[in-house]
XYZ file of C-alpha atoms in Angstrom:
743
model
C 38.329 -4.964 -20.343
C 39.885 -6.750 -17.329
C 37.319 -8.759 -15.314
C 34.533 -7.517 -17.627
C 33.692 -9.991 -20.395
C 30.999 -9.983 -23.082
C 28.882 -13.159 -23.272
C 26.704 -12.031 -26.175
C 25.310 -8.846 -27.680
C 23.273 -8.095 -24.561
C 24.532 -10.127 -21.589
C 27.933 -9.500 -20.016
C 29.770 -10.645 -16.905
C 31.844 -8.820 -14.347
C 34.012 -10.413 -11.664
C 35.347 -8.691 -8.594
C 35.230 -8.136 -4.854
C 32.271 -6.468 -3.136
C 33.682 -3.270 -1.678
C 30.523 -1.665 -0.321
C 26.891 -2.737 0.100
C 24.965 0.520 -0.371
C 21.455 -0.921 0.052
C 19.988 -4.349 0.794
C 16.357 -5.494 1.060
C 16.449 -8.572 3.294
C 12.955 -9.666 2.257
C 13.578 -10.034 -1.475
C 17.362 -9.810 -1.862
C 17.383 -6.569 -3.882
C 20.873 -5.076 -3.501
C 22.882 -2.039 -4.593
C 26.639 -2.469 -4.190
C 30.063 -1.382 -5.431
C 32.253 -4.111 -6.931
C 36.019 -3.711 -7.411
C 36.734 -5.234 -10.816
C 40.526 -5.174 -10.920
C 40.828 -1.553 -9.884
C 37.646 -0.330 -11.601
C 34.761 0.336 -9.229
C 31.378 -0.738 -10.675
C 27.960 -0.056 -9.158
C 25.787 -3.174 -9.529
C 22.046 -3.256 -8.879
C 19.587 -6.163 -8.822
C 18.473 -9.199 -6.849
C 21.652 -10.509 -5.246
C 20.641 -12.065 -1.920
C 23.075 -12.811 0.912
C 25.736 -10.602 -0.669
C 28.316 -9.172 1.727
C 31.364 -6.950 1.635
C 34.592 -8.832 0.977
C 33.004 -11.558 -1.155
C 34.233 -12.345 -4.661
C 31.378 -12.563 -7.172
C 30.742 -13.070 -10.864
C 27.699 -11.098 -11.963
C 25.860 -11.566 -15.271
C 23.737 -8.747 -16.638
C 23.890 -5.638 -18.793
C 25.150 -2.088 -18.628
C 22.610 0.675 -18.139
C 22.883 4.434 -17.798
C 21.066 5.900 -14.807
C 19.673 9.417 -15.302
C 21.254 10.634 -12.037
C 24.038 8.175 -11.173
C 25.480 7.356 -14.558
C 26.710 3.966 -15.706
C 25.536 0.959 -13.672
C 25.555 -2.808 -14.102
C 22.059 -4.333 -13.894
C 22.392 -7.836 -12.451
C 20.353 -10.724 -13.843
C 22.302 -13.550 -12.160
C 25.282 -13.858 -9.846
C 27.577 -16.496 -8.395
C 29.699 -16.250 -5.300
C 33.225 -17.573 -5.488
C 34.867 -18.903 -2.385
C 37.859 -16.878 -1.247
C 40.980 -19.054 -1.332
C 43.874 -17.117 0.185
C 44.286 -16.361 3.874
C 43.935 -12.649 3.151
C 40.653 -12.943 1.202
C 39.221 -15.462 3.693
C 40.028 -13.082 6.547
C 38.420 -10.178 4.683
C 35.305 -12.236 3.965
C 34.876 -13.511 7.532
C 35.622 -10.079 9.031
C 32.803 -8.511 6.984
C 30.116 -10.102 9.165
C 28.869 -12.309 6.331
C 28.757 -15.293 8.697
C 26.620 -14.739 11.768
C 28.636 -14.769 14.988
C 31.980 -14.013 13.335
C 33.465 -10.548 13.611
C 36.997 -9.281 12.950
C 38.474 -10.674 16.194
C 36.987 -14.168 15.870
C 37.777 -14.180 12.133
C 41.426 -13.481 12.871
C 41.582 -16.334 15.413
C 39.961 -18.799 12.971
C 42.291 -17.882 10.097
C 45.354 -17.923 12.401
C 44.512 -21.485 13.414
C 43.174 -23.019 10.192
C 44.535 -20.766 7.447
C 43.340 -21.650 3.946
C 41.254 -24.520 5.389
C 39.131 -22.160 7.493
C 36.037 -22.257 5.276
C 36.216 -26.040 4.942
C 36.313 -26.306 8.745
C 33.283 -24.022 9.136
C 31.310 -26.024 6.574
C 32.354 -29.604 7.346
C 33.923 -29.671 10.814
C 32.277 -26.896 12.848
C 32.959 -28.701 16.122
C 36.691 -27.979 15.617
C 35.933 -24.263 16.026
C 35.167 -24.832 19.722
C 38.918 -25.274 20.254
C 39.297 -21.538 19.672
C 39.037 -19.135 22.580
C 35.622 -17.393 22.598
C 33.800 -20.022 20.521
C 31.532 -22.516 22.275
C 30.167 -25.578 20.497
C 26.741 -23.920 20.335
C 28.230 -20.808 18.695
C 30.230 -22.962 16.294
C 27.107 -24.758 15.097
C 25.337 -21.424 14.545
C 28.295 -20.244 12.454
C 28.049 -23.463 10.442
C 24.317 -22.923 9.768
C 24.866 -19.300 8.743
C 27.672 -20.276 6.356
C 25.596 -23.091 4.834
C 22.778 -20.608 4.264
C 25.098 -18.332 2.302
C 26.197 -21.008 -0.114
C 23.030 -23.099 -0.078
C 21.388 -20.089 -1.702
C 24.159 -20.129 -4.315
C 23.347 -23.736 -5.239
C 19.643 -22.948 -5.592
C 20.306 -19.960 -7.850
C 22.675 -21.965 -10.041
C 20.190 -24.848 -10.376
C 17.289 -22.592 -11.340
C 19.294 -20.249 -13.587
C 17.452 -20.231 -16.913
C 14.120 -21.109 -15.352
C 13.515 -17.944 -13.330
C 15.329 -15.039 -11.776
C 17.106 -14.659 -8.440
C 14.108 -12.990 -6.738
C 12.062 -16.165 -7.194
C 15.051 -18.299 -6.210
C 15.070 -16.432 -2.884
C 11.446 -17.489 -2.287
C 12.297 -21.118 -3.113
C 15.273 -21.123 -0.779
C 13.286 -19.561 2.050
C 10.656 -22.301 1.666
C 12.882 -25.399 1.521
C 16.350 -24.179 2.478
C 19.391 -26.228 1.476
C 17.103 -29.104 0.456
C 15.422 -26.998 -2.260
C 17.130 -28.622 -5.238
C 16.387 -32.180 -4.074
C 12.757 -31.302 -3.269
C 12.125 -29.784 -6.699
C 13.926 -32.536 -8.583
C 11.514 -34.983 -6.958
C 8.344 -32.924 -7.591
C 8.761 -29.645 -9.513
C 5.004 -29.023 -9.334
C 5.419 -27.997 -5.710
C 6.721 -24.718 -7.148
C 3.323 -23.640 -8.479
C 1.482 -24.897 -5.398
C 3.661 -23.258 -2.744
C 5.601 -20.374 -4.317
C 3.769 -17.154 -5.195
C 4.562 -16.006 -8.710
C 5.223 -19.435 -10.243
C 2.351 -20.693 -12.347
C 1.582 -24.197 -13.505
C 2.976 -23.558 -16.994
C 6.398 -22.566 -15.654
C 6.519 -25.509 -13.255
C 5.497 -27.747 -16.159
C 8.384 -26.419 -18.253
C 10.818 -27.097 -15.427
C 9.385 -30.600 -15.013
C 9.818 -31.244 -18.721
C 13.440 -30.109 -18.517
C 13.990 -32.506 -15.623
C 12.509 -35.393 -17.585
C 9.342 -35.818 -15.488
C 6.823 -38.099 -17.246
C 3.846 -36.183 -18.686
C 1.488 -38.726 -17.147
C 3.146 -38.430 -13.740
C 0.556 -38.300 -10.929
C 2.333 -35.182 -9.661
C 1.609 -33.470 -13.006
C -2.001 -34.601 -13.251
C -2.749 -33.681 -9.627
C -1.154 -30.252 -9.962
C -2.824 -29.506 -13.312
C -6.285 -30.332 -11.958
C -5.777 -28.136 -8.890
C -4.356 -25.391 -11.124
C -7.579 -25.335 -13.176
C -9.715 -24.990 -10.045
C -7.424 -22.265 -8.669
C -7.636 -20.387 -11.967
C -11.434 -20.498 -11.788
C -11.388 -18.835 -8.355
C -9.711 -15.660 -9.563
C -10.660 -15.557 -13.246
C -14.352 -16.467 -13.094
C -15.155 -16.328 -9.367
C -16.200 -19.991 -9.284
C -16.022 -21.857 -5.994
C -16.222 -25.208 -7.789
C -16.570 -26.772 -11.224
C -18.999 -29.522 -12.249
C -16.997 -32.712 -12.652
C -17.645 -32.974 -16.396
C -16.324 -29.437 -16.977
C -13.276 -30.040 -14.807
C -12.511 -33.306 -16.609
C -12.831 -31.661 -20.023
C -10.639 -28.677 -19.080
C -7.971 -30.931 -17.525
C -7.936 -33.271 -20.520
C -7.430 -30.296 -22.837
C -4.732 -28.620 -20.709
C -2.717 -31.721 -19.865
C -3.207 -33.558 -23.177
C -3.813 -36.666 -21.113
C -6.184 -39.599 -21.433
C -9.629 -38.781 -19.980
C -9.627 -41.969 -17.928
C -6.340 -40.956 -16.310
C -7.806 -37.528 -15.495
C -10.895 -39.134 -13.925
C -8.677 -41.448 -11.876
C -6.576 -38.481 -10.723
C -9.687 -36.533 -9.642
C -10.903 -39.602 -7.745
C -7.522 -40.020 -6.035
C -7.423 -36.342 -5.012
C -10.890 -36.687 -3.443
C -9.708 -39.774 -1.531
C -6.784 -37.682 -0.264
C -9.364 -34.909 0.554
C -7.331 -32.374 -1.426
C -10.527 -32.093 -3.475
C -14.073 -32.350 -2.141
C -16.912 -33.837 -4.218
C -20.453 -32.702 -3.391
C -23.775 -33.670 -4.945
C -26.042 -30.717 -5.822
C -29.085 -32.399 -7.370
C -27.849 -34.192 -10.483
C -24.602 -32.208 -10.525
C -21.352 -33.383 -8.929
C -19.402 -30.339 -7.759
C -15.616 -30.583 -7.336
C -14.057 -28.130 -4.879
C -10.568 -27.380 -3.691
C -10.702 -28.434 -0.045
C -10.163 -24.984 1.484
C -12.862 -23.348 -0.660
C -15.415 -26.025 0.241
C -14.499 -25.630 3.912
C -14.989 -21.851 3.620
C -18.468 -22.205 2.075
C -19.505 -24.882 4.545
C -18.286 -22.813 7.481
C -20.098 -19.679 6.259
C -23.375 -21.563 5.909
C -23.123 -23.140 9.369
C -21.976 -19.981 11.150
C -24.516 -17.660 9.522
C -27.310 -20.010 10.527
C -25.920 -20.284 14.061
C -25.647 -16.493 14.447
C -29.185 -16.005 13.189
C -30.482 -18.283 15.947
C -28.329 -17.427 18.952
C -28.266 -13.633 19.224
C -29.876 -12.100 22.294
C -33.207 -10.639 21.200
C -34.699 -7.406 22.459
C -38.517 -7.011 22.739
C -40.116 -5.262 19.762
C -42.089 -2.939 22.033
C -38.930 -1.455 23.495
C -37.516 -0.862 20.023
C -40.671 0.875 18.770
C -40.616 3.238 21.751
C -37.032 4.175 20.892
C -37.918 4.756 17.215
C -40.756 7.103 18.215
C -38.401 8.990 20.538
C -35.707 9.262 17.822
C -38.240 10.549 15.273
C -39.400 13.218 17.719
C -35.872 14.334 18.641
C -34.547 14.338 15.040
C -37.772 15.703 13.536
C -37.895 12.918 10.948
C -40.267 10.111 10.091
C -38.728 6.805 9.103
C -40.160 5.123 6.011
C -41.830 1.765 6.592
C -38.856 -0.213 5.276
C -36.424 1.852 7.347
C -38.513 1.228 10.453
C -38.609 -2.500 9.675
C -34.821 -2.598 9.256
C -34.209 -0.874 12.609
C -36.554 -3.265 14.407
C -35.060 -6.361 12.767
C -31.518 -5.218 13.564
C -32.434 -5.256 17.233
C -34.764 -8.243 17.420
C -32.990 -10.635 15.033
C -29.549 -12.171 15.200
C -28.736 -11.563 11.530
C -29.995 -8.841 9.171
C -29.175 -8.199 5.519
C -29.864 -4.586 4.530
C -29.797 -3.699 0.821
C -30.768 -0.778 -1.341
C -29.530 1.526 -4.087
C -28.284 5.119 -3.805
C -30.530 7.648 -2.083
C -32.657 5.049 -0.284
C -31.556 5.964 3.226
C -29.162 3.171 4.234
C -26.957 5.617 6.140
C -29.953 6.976 8.081
C -30.870 3.429 9.110
C -27.306 2.564 10.146
C -27.019 5.697 12.310
C -30.362 4.925 13.968
C -29.282 1.343 14.672
C -25.990 2.537 16.152
C -27.796 5.008 18.433
C -30.189 2.300 19.599
C -27.305 -0.091 20.280
C -25.727 2.676 22.387
C -28.935 2.948 24.432
C -28.974 -0.841 24.856
C -25.266 -0.801 25.830
C -24.313 -3.058 22.894
C -20.724 -2.479 21.815
C -20.486 -2.262 18.026
C -17.681 -2.918 15.533
C -17.896 -1.397 12.025
C -15.952 -2.575 8.984
C -15.889 -2.759 5.177
C -13.826 -4.774 2.673
C -11.623 -1.878 1.448
C -9.893 1.082 3.029
C -11.850 3.649 1.029
C -15.172 1.960 1.856
C -14.235 1.902 5.554
C -13.329 5.593 5.413
C -16.695 6.409 3.807
C -18.421 4.449 6.538
C -16.529 6.386 9.220
C -17.462 9.741 7.682
C -21.153 8.872 7.220
C -21.657 7.412 10.722
C -19.205 9.471 12.757
C -17.830 6.206 14.165
C -14.524 4.413 13.735
C -14.703 1.868 10.907
C -11.899 -0.452 9.824
C -11.177 -2.682 6.895
C -12.278 -6.245 7.570
C -8.624 -7.268 7.420
C -7.667 -4.690 10.030
C -10.627 -5.689 12.216
C -9.326 -9.266 12.060
C -5.761 -8.039 12.765
C -4.280 -9.514 9.615
C -0.540 -9.931 9.197
C 1.956 -11.983 7.253
C 3.810 -14.834 8.904
C 7.252 -16.173 8.101
C 5.618 -18.273 5.369
C 4.677 -14.975 3.630
C 1.000 -15.937 3.859
C -1.752 -13.914 5.459
C -2.876 -14.835 8.960
C -5.678 -13.387 11.077
C -5.094 -12.869 14.789
C -8.833 -12.703 15.399
C -10.532 -16.083 15.071
C -12.638 -18.541 17.068
C -10.034 -18.624 19.844
C -9.615 -14.844 19.900
C -12.943 -13.372 18.722
C -13.877 -9.741 18.101
C -14.927 -8.104 21.341
C -18.288 -6.677 20.286
C -21.968 -7.389 20.800
C -22.804 -6.368 17.230
C -20.796 -6.300 14.005
C -21.901 -4.134 11.057
C -20.272 -4.719 7.670
C -20.823 -2.324 4.765
C -20.241 -3.054 1.036
C -20.568 -6.776 1.770
C -21.092 -7.468 -1.966
C -17.318 -7.000 -2.336
C -16.438 -9.773 0.138
C -15.460 -13.108 -1.383
C -16.095 -16.442 0.318
C -12.669 -16.669 1.958
C -12.897 -13.197 3.496
C -16.436 -13.828 4.722
C -15.329 -17.111 6.273
C -12.432 -15.414 8.081
C -14.799 -12.705 9.375
C -17.387 -15.177 10.642
C -14.722 -17.212 12.448
C -13.944 -14.127 14.526
C -17.572 -13.460 15.515
C -18.559 -15.229 18.684
C -22.015 -16.856 19.060
C -24.560 -14.419 20.455
C -23.174 -11.478 18.461
C -25.595 -9.602 16.244
C -24.430 -9.215 12.653
C -25.729 -6.735 10.076
C -24.595 -7.099 6.470
C -25.136 -4.035 4.260
C -24.709 -3.854 0.515
C -26.125 -3.267 -2.914
C -26.876 -6.628 -4.499
C -27.148 -5.018 -7.937
C -23.483 -4.053 -8.027
C -20.712 -6.233 -9.407
C -19.891 -9.457 -7.557
C -16.558 -9.688 -5.709
C -13.291 -10.010 -7.613
C -12.545 -13.228 -5.714
C -14.480 -16.481 -5.520
C -18.141 -16.607 -4.562
C -21.160 -14.321 -4.711
C -21.887 -14.157 -1.010
C -24.451 -11.364 -0.756
C -26.618 -12.716 -3.581
C -26.323 -16.290 -2.262
C -27.402 -15.233 1.225
C -30.337 -13.199 -0.107
C -31.440 -15.849 -2.588
C -31.476 -18.518 0.100
C -34.406 -16.738 1.768
C -33.265 -18.093 5.136
C -32.527 -14.836 6.951
C -34.137 -11.491 7.701
C -33.555 -9.067 4.856
C -34.854 -5.587 4.108
C -34.501 -3.902 0.720
C -34.863 -0.117 0.881
C -36.566 1.081 -2.298
C -37.867 4.599 -1.565
C -35.769 7.438 -2.990
C -35.872 10.331 -0.534
C -36.585 13.922 -1.480
C -33.034 15.244 -1.237
C -31.654 12.360 -3.295
C -34.492 12.617 -5.825
C -33.123 16.002 -6.906
C -30.035 14.215 -8.182
C -30.073 12.921 -11.748
C -27.233 10.584 -10.711
C -29.576 8.829 -8.275
C -32.519 8.872 -10.695
C -30.457 7.496 -13.566
C -28.817 4.853 -11.389
C -32.257 3.481 -10.551
C -33.380 3.709 -14.177
C -30.322 1.739 -15.274
C -30.890 -0.802 -12.538
C -34.478 -1.261 -13.718
C -33.391 -1.828 -17.320
C -34.372 1.630 -18.583
C -32.263 4.146 -20.464
C -30.877 6.944 -18.298
C -31.900 10.534 -19.017
C -29.131 11.936 -21.214
C -30.480 15.250 -22.514
C -30.737 17.413 -19.390
C -28.077 20.133 -19.359
C -28.292 21.744 -15.932
C -28.159 18.734 -13.611
C -25.364 16.465 -12.398
C -25.451 13.787 -15.130
C -24.169 14.456 -18.662
C -23.609 12.560 -21.891
C -21.104 13.563 -24.580
C -21.522 11.581 -27.803
C -18.355 10.479 -29.619
C -18.033 7.909 -32.409
C -14.587 6.393 -31.905
C -12.368 5.219 -29.092
C -9.679 7.780 -29.893
C -12.211 10.641 -29.866
C -13.647 9.366 -26.586
C -10.213 9.148 -24.980
C -9.330 12.660 -26.158
C -12.538 14.103 -24.653
C -11.899 12.312 -21.337
C -8.429 13.842 -21.252
C -9.711 17.319 -22.129
C -12.415 17.126 -19.442
C -9.876 16.071 -16.874
C -7.197 18.558 -17.926
C -9.121 21.721 -18.788
C -12.904 21.824 -18.935
C -13.903 20.519 -15.512
C -11.173 22.345 -13.547
C -12.079 25.595 -15.349
C -15.870 25.253 -15.051
C -16.198 23.694 -11.580
C -12.823 24.140 -9.913
C -12.225 20.402 -9.737
C -8.691 19.253 -9.016
C -7.785 16.796 -11.828
C -6.175 14.325 -9.428
C -8.110 14.762 -6.190
C -11.654 15.294 -7.510
C -11.925 13.654 -10.939
C -11.817 9.910 -11.536
C -12.000 8.217 -14.940
C -13.628 4.783 -14.571
C -13.520 2.357 -17.495
C -15.129 -1.072 -17.885
C -11.903 -2.467 -19.347
C -8.119 -2.364 -19.111
C -7.572 -2.871 -22.857
C -8.283 -0.802 -25.955
C -8.203 2.923 -26.675
C -10.545 3.670 -23.769
C -9.085 1.036 -21.452
C -7.229 2.062 -18.309
C -3.765 1.170 -19.655
C -3.932 3.583 -22.614
C -5.896 6.241 -20.733
C -3.335 6.301 -17.940
C -0.529 6.830 -20.457
C -2.505 9.577 -22.209
C -3.502 11.442 -19.039
C -0.025 11.092 -17.553
C 1.560 12.591 -20.686
C -0.813 15.569 -20.590
C -1.322 16.120 -16.889
C 2.128 15.156 -15.610
C 4.628 15.358 -18.480
C 8.354 14.746 -18.004
C 10.493 17.653 -16.912
C 13.951 18.317 -15.534
C 12.435 18.936 -12.101
C 10.729 15.526 -11.906
C 12.481 12.240 -11.257
C 11.117 9.176 -13.020
C 11.799 5.454 -13.290
C 10.730 2.921 -15.929
C 9.591 -0.313 -14.283
C 7.918 -3.132 -16.250
C 7.024 -0.923 -19.243
C 5.451 1.745 -17.027
C 6.964 5.150 -16.324
C 6.559 6.197 -12.690
C 7.100 9.931 -12.278
C 6.966 12.440 -9.446
C 3.416 13.820 -9.446
C 1.752 10.645 -10.770
C -1.608 9.541 -9.379
C -1.335 5.912 -8.258
C -3.440 3.245 -6.565
C -2.464 0.501 -4.135
C -3.779 -2.695 -5.771
C -3.286 -5.213 -2.964
C -3.589 -5.142 0.807
C -0.151 -4.777 2.412
C -0.476 -4.958 6.188
C 3.242 -4.566 6.873
C 3.690 -1.425 4.753
C 4.814 1.358 7.096
C 3.355 4.855 7.000
C 3.331 8.126 8.894
C 0.825 10.977 8.927
C 1.178 14.735 9.084
C 0.706 14.739 12.864
C 3.748 12.530 13.372
C 1.852 9.329 14.096
C 3.030 6.143 12.396
C 1.613 2.712 11.735
C 1.407 -0.170 9.285
C -1.036 -1.076 6.519
C -1.830 0.294 3.060
C -4.898 -1.186 1.410
C -6.258 -2.185 -1.963
C -7.985 0.854 -3.485
C -6.012 3.541 -1.603
C -5.186 6.358 -4.045
C -2.323 8.797 -3.662
C 0.300 10.928 -5.419
C 3.991 10.078 -5.892
C 5.650 13.016 -4.153
C 9.279 11.915 -4.358
C 11.406 9.391 -6.264
C 14.786 8.662 -4.655
C 16.806 7.218 -7.529
C 19.947 6.687 -5.466
C 18.243 4.561 -2.810
C 15.731 3.012 -5.245
C 12.680 4.271 -3.330
C 9.619 6.410 -3.943
C 7.151 8.147 -1.631
C 3.367 8.121 -2.034
C 1.144 10.619 -0.221
C -2.349 9.185 0.332
C -5.361 11.046 1.746
C -4.414 10.371 5.352
C -0.894 8.892 5.326
C 2.498 8.976 3.642
C 4.316 5.755 2.756
C 7.716 4.903 1.280
C 8.149 2.048 -1.215
C 11.126 0.182 -2.654
C 11.242 0.010 -6.441
C 10.823 -3.748 -5.998
C 7.305 -3.079 -4.639
C 5.892 -1.640 -7.859
C 3.763 -4.779 -8.269
C 1.658 -3.261 -5.450
C 1.136 0.068 -7.244
C -0.349 1.082 -10.591
C -1.338 4.363 -12.208
C -4.790 5.627 -11.243
C -5.639 8.560 -13.510
C -8.042 5.916 -14.865
C -9.185 2.799 -12.977
C -11.440 -0.128 -13.823
C -14.962 -0.369 -12.461
C -13.888 -3.353 -10.365
C -11.079 -1.324 -8.783
C -13.472 1.545 -8.027
C -15.853 -0.590 -5.958
C -16.302 0.653 -2.419
C -15.082 4.144 -3.358
C -16.786 7.458 -4.081
C -15.391 10.390 -6.044
C -16.736 13.938 -6.513
C -16.714 13.628 -10.318
C -16.677 10.453 -12.421
C -15.969 10.240 -16.166
C -17.007 6.964 -17.819
C -15.679 6.230 -21.342
C -18.066 3.952 -23.269
C -16.732 3.494 -26.791
C -15.346 -0.024 -26.931
C -14.926 -2.971 -24.600
C -15.372 -6.748 -24.742
C -19.058 -7.671 -24.853
C -18.784 -9.618 -21.607
C -17.950 -6.367 -19.788
C -20.780 -4.319 -21.284
C -23.361 -5.241 -18.674
C -26.029 -3.432 -16.701
C -24.405 -3.956 -13.319
C -21.059 -2.721 -14.717
C -22.673 0.589 -15.755
C -24.732 0.807 -12.559
C -21.652 0.256 -10.378
C -19.655 2.908 -12.273
C -22.426 5.519 -12.070
C -22.958 4.983 -8.335
C -19.290 5.821 -7.621
C -20.029 9.551 -8.155
C -21.069 11.997 -5.430
C -21.519 15.217 -7.429
C -21.220 14.609 -11.182
C -21.230 11.845 -13.804
C -20.151 12.317 -17.417
C -20.637 9.490 -19.917
C -18.482 9.847 -23.041
C -18.863 7.692 -26.143
C -21.617 5.918 -28.013
C -25.264 6.023 -27.007
C -25.713 2.532 -28.465
C -23.130 1.217 -25.986
C -25.159 2.696 -23.121
C -28.324 1.109 -24.554
C -26.542 -2.229 -24.904
C -25.322 -2.150 -21.301
C -28.735 -1.187 -19.933
C -30.446 -4.037 -21.795
C -27.705 -6.582 -21.055
C -28.643 -7.932 -17.630
C -26.449 -10.941 -18.275
C -24.485 -11.921 -15.204
C -21.810 -14.536 -15.532
C -23.041 -17.654 -13.763
C -20.824 -18.442 -10.813
C -20.607 -21.960 -9.496
C -21.223 -21.485 -5.779
C -22.785 -23.729 -3.160
C -23.524 -21.300 -0.326
C -27.149 -20.649 -1.336
C -27.953 -24.372 -1.560
C -26.148 -25.101 1.711
C -28.258 -22.448 3.442
C -31.511 -23.663 1.902
C -30.765 -27.130 3.261
C -31.248 -25.800 6.802
C -34.823 -24.789 5.971
C -35.576 -27.985 4.087
C -34.474 -30.134 7.016
C -36.321 -28.156 9.691
């Protein structure tokens, strides 16, 4: 076939001129275009950044058949070819590919310089100022724009074989035309500065470039990689030096003495921080140490500097509130209300049904009387929404409260900080157990001295996904005012969910044999039987018996992603039964997952630039980790899909599917901060490390109306008795205790 050659059984190349750019994502380079391959028009799709009409390209990839648009060429790699004739140069420049050059200016350039036009733009831009309508300043801008077009080409060619064009775009945006030289000198910068490139891939590139395996760059990067891995995988803020040395020696296959020298050198450079905790030497990444140190200092400062209100005045208000609301606060509730007013910092904890919401509402009313402006927030969107509903006040995510956004470096920045603090006299944060050390540090930076702060959470739930164990560290330090609500109130005591949650939390088996309450157990022996029952409950039994909507009201929560009762397999099973393929539903396979119109999905990362609109016509930005919605439309032609959440509708590119995953079943970690009318918990098989008491407790407390455990009773017994909590290496507790020990 002319201009269409086979490279091997799978990969082929096409060469032609770009006739029409149908769609282009400027952020990641994803492009849909028509290419004229010697008279045959081919639709090509894939990451092809800086591609413009009129350019000649060679594209490597494979043929695919689209369900709606037929045969397409899926691009894996592409190369631009410089136009050489006057006609093709004029067509290229007239397309607008080079900033500042339109059809008129293009014609003048080609009339004057002919086939040398592109060489002049690249190497002698000052000559362009001889042309009418082009100043020297404009000429230099044209030169920079042209260099950008073909600098990207050089980067993609250099990295071809190491990673795809989407990652090459990130590299080019970071280092520009110098990218190749920068990476040749130190390829380990890739894993330190480019999202999506891990140490192993950078190490492979370094090996291909002939970098010595004992290179300081390699040792430094490997050591920092281990500490970074600990942050996300195990939640550790630091590692003891002996553990770090052993892990680095194993990973890098390097001499232990060289590893020790590298750790010492990194501490001299302050990229790592070494701290003595008793007989243990803790090694931190610098930014994690700074976050812990800042949290300790700021929490202590806030506890000492808030404006205190006399206790007598508070007690008079409490008496008045009890009379007006016809209630009597329990002793612990009364203590919490008083401490919220009289102390600078309060930690309020307690399990379900213990009256935390009643206390928060009373505190808010008292702050109103005292004319104290209050800001409310929680770590996730669903937790913030729950807080808004329960208090009747506006509550935001912590990120939204801090006005988070992404800069040109594609990293998160907070507009609210020490120089631009939150304008409030009191800040109340719910579900604080979910906040990792970096988020807590960012929050505290935005709270000005003199502001009251109330941290609310359940210390018996799972620790945060990220590094640290902030709520437990703060409580265990014993430095600040804390009140633990432990009385279950009459209305809540009628709920077997509440009763069983407290039994589980106290290491006792939940009541499983009551038939007419809100907590049920269905015994099954195998994972496949358990999965089948979960599907049947979701599909038929619960909707028929209770009128539950399978998507809106029922949530399957599993301890694990893997196995027959893990979220991956359960999502495939429920999708096949609840939302099977049909001629009326569009679908798209992306990374081994089938996304289909009607699927229940969850946003799995905070995206503050994601645009949305609501049913009233209002629009805004920001979709958050934990938001659950339904795919209502898949636009195959424009490579987009629409998700309708509870309170907003948002449109995604197919390239954004790393932000979305199916949510017929979610992990316990992903469910934190959320509540659902009905929760189904499969308990047939999971890694032992996940079968813990706080895992079961957290899952059970996600339900408002009904809990159904499905699986083996011995698994429930194991989880209840297993109070093992993975030790996290954190320093916050000891840093806080030091304030007391030095007083």
